[in-house]
XYZ file of C-alpha atoms in Angstrom:
313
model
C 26.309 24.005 1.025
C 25.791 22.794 -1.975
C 26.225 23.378 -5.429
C 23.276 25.813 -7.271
C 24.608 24.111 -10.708
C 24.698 20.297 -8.881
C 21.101 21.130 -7.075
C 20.136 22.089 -10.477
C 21.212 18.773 -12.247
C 19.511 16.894 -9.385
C 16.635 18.285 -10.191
C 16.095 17.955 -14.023
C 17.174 13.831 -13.653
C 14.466 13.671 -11.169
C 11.761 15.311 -13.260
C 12.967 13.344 -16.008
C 12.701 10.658 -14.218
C 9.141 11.490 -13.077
C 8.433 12.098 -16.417
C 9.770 8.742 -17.576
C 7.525 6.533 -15.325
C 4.203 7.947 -16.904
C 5.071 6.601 -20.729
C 3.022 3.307 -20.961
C 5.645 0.924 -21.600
C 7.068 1.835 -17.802
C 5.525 -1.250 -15.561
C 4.716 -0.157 -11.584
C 7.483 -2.353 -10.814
C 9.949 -0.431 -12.983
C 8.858 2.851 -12.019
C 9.811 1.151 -8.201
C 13.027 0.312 -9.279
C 13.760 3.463 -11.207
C 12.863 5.046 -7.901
C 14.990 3.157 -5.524
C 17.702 3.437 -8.163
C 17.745 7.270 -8.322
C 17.493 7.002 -4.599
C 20.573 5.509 -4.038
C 22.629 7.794 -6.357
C 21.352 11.092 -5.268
C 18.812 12.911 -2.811
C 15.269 13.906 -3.671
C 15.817 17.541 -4.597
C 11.435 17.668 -3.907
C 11.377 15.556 -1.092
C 8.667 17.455 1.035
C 6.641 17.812 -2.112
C 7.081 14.244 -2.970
C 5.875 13.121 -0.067
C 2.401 14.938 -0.105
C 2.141 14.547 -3.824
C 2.019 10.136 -3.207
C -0.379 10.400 -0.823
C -2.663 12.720 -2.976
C -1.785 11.064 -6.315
C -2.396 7.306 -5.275
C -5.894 8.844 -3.638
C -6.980 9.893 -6.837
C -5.602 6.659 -8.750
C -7.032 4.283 -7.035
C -10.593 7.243 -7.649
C -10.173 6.663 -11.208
C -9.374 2.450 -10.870
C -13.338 2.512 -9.830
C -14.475 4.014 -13.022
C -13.109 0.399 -14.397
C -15.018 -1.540 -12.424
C -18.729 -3.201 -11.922
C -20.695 -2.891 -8.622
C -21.807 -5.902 -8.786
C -18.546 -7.259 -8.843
C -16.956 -5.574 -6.635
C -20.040 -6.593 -4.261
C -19.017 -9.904 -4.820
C -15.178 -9.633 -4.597
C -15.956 -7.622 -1.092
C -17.787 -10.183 -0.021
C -15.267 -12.927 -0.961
C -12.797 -11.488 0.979
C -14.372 -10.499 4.318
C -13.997 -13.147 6.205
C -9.756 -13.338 4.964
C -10.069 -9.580 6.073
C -11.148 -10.250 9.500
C -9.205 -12.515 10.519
C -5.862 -11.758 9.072
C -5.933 -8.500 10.820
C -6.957 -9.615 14.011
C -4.050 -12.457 14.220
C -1.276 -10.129 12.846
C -2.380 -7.584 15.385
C -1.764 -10.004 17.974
C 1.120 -11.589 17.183
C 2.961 -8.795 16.261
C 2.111 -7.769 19.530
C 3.837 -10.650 21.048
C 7.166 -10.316 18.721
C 7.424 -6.961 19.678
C 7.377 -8.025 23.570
C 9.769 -10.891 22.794
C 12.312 -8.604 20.679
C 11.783 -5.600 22.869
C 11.208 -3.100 20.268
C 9.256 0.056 21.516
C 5.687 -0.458 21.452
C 4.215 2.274 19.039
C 6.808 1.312 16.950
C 6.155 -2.347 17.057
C 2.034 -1.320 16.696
C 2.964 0.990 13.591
C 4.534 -1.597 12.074
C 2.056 -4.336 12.802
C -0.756 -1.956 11.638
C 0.908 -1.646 8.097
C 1.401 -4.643 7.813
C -2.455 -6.069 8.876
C -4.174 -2.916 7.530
C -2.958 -0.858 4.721
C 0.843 -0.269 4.951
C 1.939 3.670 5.070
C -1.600 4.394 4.922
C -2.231 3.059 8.463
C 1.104 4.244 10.025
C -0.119 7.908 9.071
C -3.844 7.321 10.730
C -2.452 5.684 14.109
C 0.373 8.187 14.064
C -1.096 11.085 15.574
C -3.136 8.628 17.807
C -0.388 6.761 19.444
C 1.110 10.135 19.807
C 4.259 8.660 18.157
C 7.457 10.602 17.548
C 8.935 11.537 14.013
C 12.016 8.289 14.880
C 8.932 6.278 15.312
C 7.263 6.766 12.670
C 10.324 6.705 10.226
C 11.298 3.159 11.708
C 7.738 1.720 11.163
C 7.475 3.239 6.875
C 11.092 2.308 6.662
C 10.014 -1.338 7.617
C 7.070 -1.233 5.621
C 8.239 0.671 2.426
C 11.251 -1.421 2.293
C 8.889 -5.409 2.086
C 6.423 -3.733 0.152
C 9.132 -2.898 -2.850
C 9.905 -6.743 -2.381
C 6.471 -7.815 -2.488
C 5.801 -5.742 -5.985
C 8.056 -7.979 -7.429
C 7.959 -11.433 -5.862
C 4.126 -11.570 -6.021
C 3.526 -11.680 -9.676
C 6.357 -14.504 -9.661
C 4.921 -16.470 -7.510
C 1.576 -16.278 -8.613
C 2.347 -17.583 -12.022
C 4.625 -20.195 -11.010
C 1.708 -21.873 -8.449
C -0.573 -21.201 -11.677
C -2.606 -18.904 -9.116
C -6.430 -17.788 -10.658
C -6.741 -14.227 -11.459
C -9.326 -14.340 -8.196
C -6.699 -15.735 -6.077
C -4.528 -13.788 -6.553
C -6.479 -10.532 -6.388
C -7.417 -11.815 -2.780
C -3.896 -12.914 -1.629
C -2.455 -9.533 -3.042
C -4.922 -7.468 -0.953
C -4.325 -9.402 1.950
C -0.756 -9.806 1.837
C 0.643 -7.148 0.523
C 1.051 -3.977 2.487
C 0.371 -0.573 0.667
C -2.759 0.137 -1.509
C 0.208 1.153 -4.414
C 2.193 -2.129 -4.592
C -1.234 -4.515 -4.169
C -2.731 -2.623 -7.265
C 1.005 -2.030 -9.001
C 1.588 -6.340 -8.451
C -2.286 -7.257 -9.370
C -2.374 -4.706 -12.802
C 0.351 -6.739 -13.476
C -1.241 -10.132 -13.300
C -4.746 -9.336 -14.941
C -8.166 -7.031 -15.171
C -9.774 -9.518 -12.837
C -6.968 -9.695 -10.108
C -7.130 -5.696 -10.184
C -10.525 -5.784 -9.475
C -10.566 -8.072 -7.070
C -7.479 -6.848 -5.076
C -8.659 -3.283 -5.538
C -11.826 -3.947 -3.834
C -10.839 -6.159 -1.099
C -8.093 -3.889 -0.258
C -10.016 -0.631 0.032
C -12.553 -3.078 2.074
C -9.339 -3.323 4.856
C -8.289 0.321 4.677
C -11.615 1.073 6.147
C -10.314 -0.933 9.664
C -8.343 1.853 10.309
C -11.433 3.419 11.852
C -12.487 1.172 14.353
C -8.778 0.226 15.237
C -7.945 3.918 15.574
C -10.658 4.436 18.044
C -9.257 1.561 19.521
C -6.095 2.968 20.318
C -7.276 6.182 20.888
C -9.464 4.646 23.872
C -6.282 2.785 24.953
C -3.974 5.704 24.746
C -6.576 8.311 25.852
C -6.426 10.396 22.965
C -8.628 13.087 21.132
C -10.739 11.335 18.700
C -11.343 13.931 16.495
C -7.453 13.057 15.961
C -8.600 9.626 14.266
C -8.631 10.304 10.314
C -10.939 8.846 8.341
C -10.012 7.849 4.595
C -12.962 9.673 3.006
C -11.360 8.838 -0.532
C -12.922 5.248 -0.157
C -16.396 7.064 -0.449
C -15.400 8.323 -3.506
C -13.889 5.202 -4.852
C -17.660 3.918 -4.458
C -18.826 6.594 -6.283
C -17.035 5.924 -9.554
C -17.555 2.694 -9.696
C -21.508 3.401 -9.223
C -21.268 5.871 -11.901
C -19.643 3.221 -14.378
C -21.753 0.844 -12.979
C -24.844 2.991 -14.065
C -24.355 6.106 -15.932
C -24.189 5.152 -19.774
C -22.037 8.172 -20.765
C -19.188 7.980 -17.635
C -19.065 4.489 -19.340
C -17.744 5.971 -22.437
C -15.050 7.543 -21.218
C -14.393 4.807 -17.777
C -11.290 3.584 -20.365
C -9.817 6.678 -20.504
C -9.780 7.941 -16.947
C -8.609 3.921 -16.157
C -5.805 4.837 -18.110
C -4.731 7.739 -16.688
C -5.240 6.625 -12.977
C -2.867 3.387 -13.938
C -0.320 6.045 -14.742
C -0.838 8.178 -11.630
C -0.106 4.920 -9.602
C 2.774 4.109 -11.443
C 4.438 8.023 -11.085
C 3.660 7.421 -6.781
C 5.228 4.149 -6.824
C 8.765 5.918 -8.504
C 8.137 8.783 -5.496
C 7.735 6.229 -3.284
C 11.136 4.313 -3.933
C 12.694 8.082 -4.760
C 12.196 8.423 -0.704
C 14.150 5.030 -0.009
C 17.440 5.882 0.308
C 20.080 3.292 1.948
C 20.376 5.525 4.653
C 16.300 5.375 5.106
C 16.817 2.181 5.313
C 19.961 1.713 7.567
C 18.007 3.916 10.220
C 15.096 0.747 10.717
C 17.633 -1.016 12.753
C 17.224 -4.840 12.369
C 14.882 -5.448 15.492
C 11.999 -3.336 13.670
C 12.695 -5.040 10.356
C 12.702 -8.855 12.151
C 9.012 -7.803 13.375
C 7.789 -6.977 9.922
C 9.126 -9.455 8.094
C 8.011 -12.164 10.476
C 4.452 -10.681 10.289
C 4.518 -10.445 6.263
C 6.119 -13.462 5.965
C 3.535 -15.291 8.117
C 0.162 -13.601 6.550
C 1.627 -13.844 3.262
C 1.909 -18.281 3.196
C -1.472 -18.638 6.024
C -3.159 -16.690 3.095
C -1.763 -18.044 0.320
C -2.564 -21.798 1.749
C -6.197 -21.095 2.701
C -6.722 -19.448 -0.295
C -5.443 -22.108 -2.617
C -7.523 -24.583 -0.082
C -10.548 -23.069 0.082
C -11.071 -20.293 -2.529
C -11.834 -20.809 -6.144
């Protein structure tokens, strides 16, 4: 058992920590890193909470991100990126289908993982969760997988980016296409520029919305319930605020503001995030699982990259 005073300690460095992340001069790449870091040294003393608080916190970030932009475009930056949209996930679908089959991993493992990595990253894993009927090992080995290239992609995005002199539009597109969790892709794009926000934003949110019809996919294939199939009704909302900006003279006003705190929000989930990445988390993937996704990551990250620099301006 442990210690009440240790326990104690554990917890003020972690709400300190917390804390920390939300002054503005903390990056979403920091916060990461702060995260991983405290990860490594000690266990989450909130780790349930934690866990419910980054799913409801980068909800209502990526909310208040649409009170910074335009409809129009975002219209435009949707439409940009449809066709990437479509296809990517289609093709990683597939062939992560196939390196599963060739490396034998279990197959709802091998479709959670290809899911986050051609959807939206934890996001998906949680929707097709209850659909494939997958087991708590399962679904540990597919976020583990996920979690783990996402932290990497935070990072080596921005770097890239600048050193192939990428446009803030491509780089919004290959961001939302490439990288896995809604968190990192606006975390890696804030980083970059206003316009590579608002593109990346956009797109992105555009692909979390194929979680419906691949849920009800699955759930045709694995004869589930569909009332099983959750639908991310945050999107909606996302809409919504960008409407309001878009049109309401007064939410305007105040857009900045609420931008500002949403940025901050994000940055706070992406330190819980990496808080919940412990070597051991990671240890338990097992390097068949962690082949697949980085394979699949790997491979929609430089197809994007190329027929973006090739064909989009």
């Amino acid at each position: 058992m442990e210690n009440p005073k240790s326990v104690l300690i554990h917890k003020i460095i972690f709400l300190s920590a917390a804390l920390l992340s939300l002054l503005p001069f903390i990056s979403p790449a920091l916060a990461l890193l702060m995260g991983l870091a405290f990860a490594q040294l000690m266990d989450n003393p909130y780790a349930v909470s934690s866990e419910k608080a980054t799913h409801l916190l980068l909800k209502l970030s990526v909310i208040g991100l649409g009170f910074g932009m335009n409809f129009f475009s975002a219209i435009k930056a949707g439409k940009e990126g449809i066709l990437f949209t479509i296809a990517s996930i289609f093709a990683v679908l597939s062939i992560g289908y196939l390196i599963g089959k060739l490396l034998k991993i279990d197959f709802k493992t091998s479709s959670l993982i290809s899911a986050g990595t051609a959807i939206c990253g934890g996001s998906a894993i949680a929707a097709l969760s209850p659909v494939l009927k997958a087991n708590e090992k399962q679904i540990s080995v597919a976020l583990g997988t996920v979690f783990m290239l996402n932290s990497v992609a935070l990072f080596l995005f921005p770097a890239i980016g600048h050193w192939l002199h990428l446009s803030q539009s491509q780089f919004g597109l290959w961001c939302a296409i490439s990288i896995h969790d809604t968190s990192s892709v606006v975390g890696a794009a804030s980083k970059y520029g206003e316009q590579a926000l608002q593109i990346a934003t956009t797109v992105k949110l555009a692909r979390v919305l194929w979680i419906v019809p691949v849920s009800f996919a699955a759930a045709c294939f694995f004869k589930t319930d569909k009332t099983k199939i959750q639908i991310p009704y945050f999107i909606a909302l996302f809409i919504l605020a960008i409407l309001a900006n878009t049109y309401l003279p007064f939410i305007a006003k105040v857009s900045p503001y609420v931008v500002s705190v949403a940025k901050s929000g994000l940055t706070l989930t992406l330190f819980l995030i990496g808080s919940g990445l412990s070597f051991k988390t990671l240890k338990s993937v097992g390097i068949s699982p962690l082949v697949q996704g980085l394979v699949l990551w790997v491979f929609i990250s430089i197809v994007s990259l190329w027929t973006i620099i090739t064909w989009a301006t």
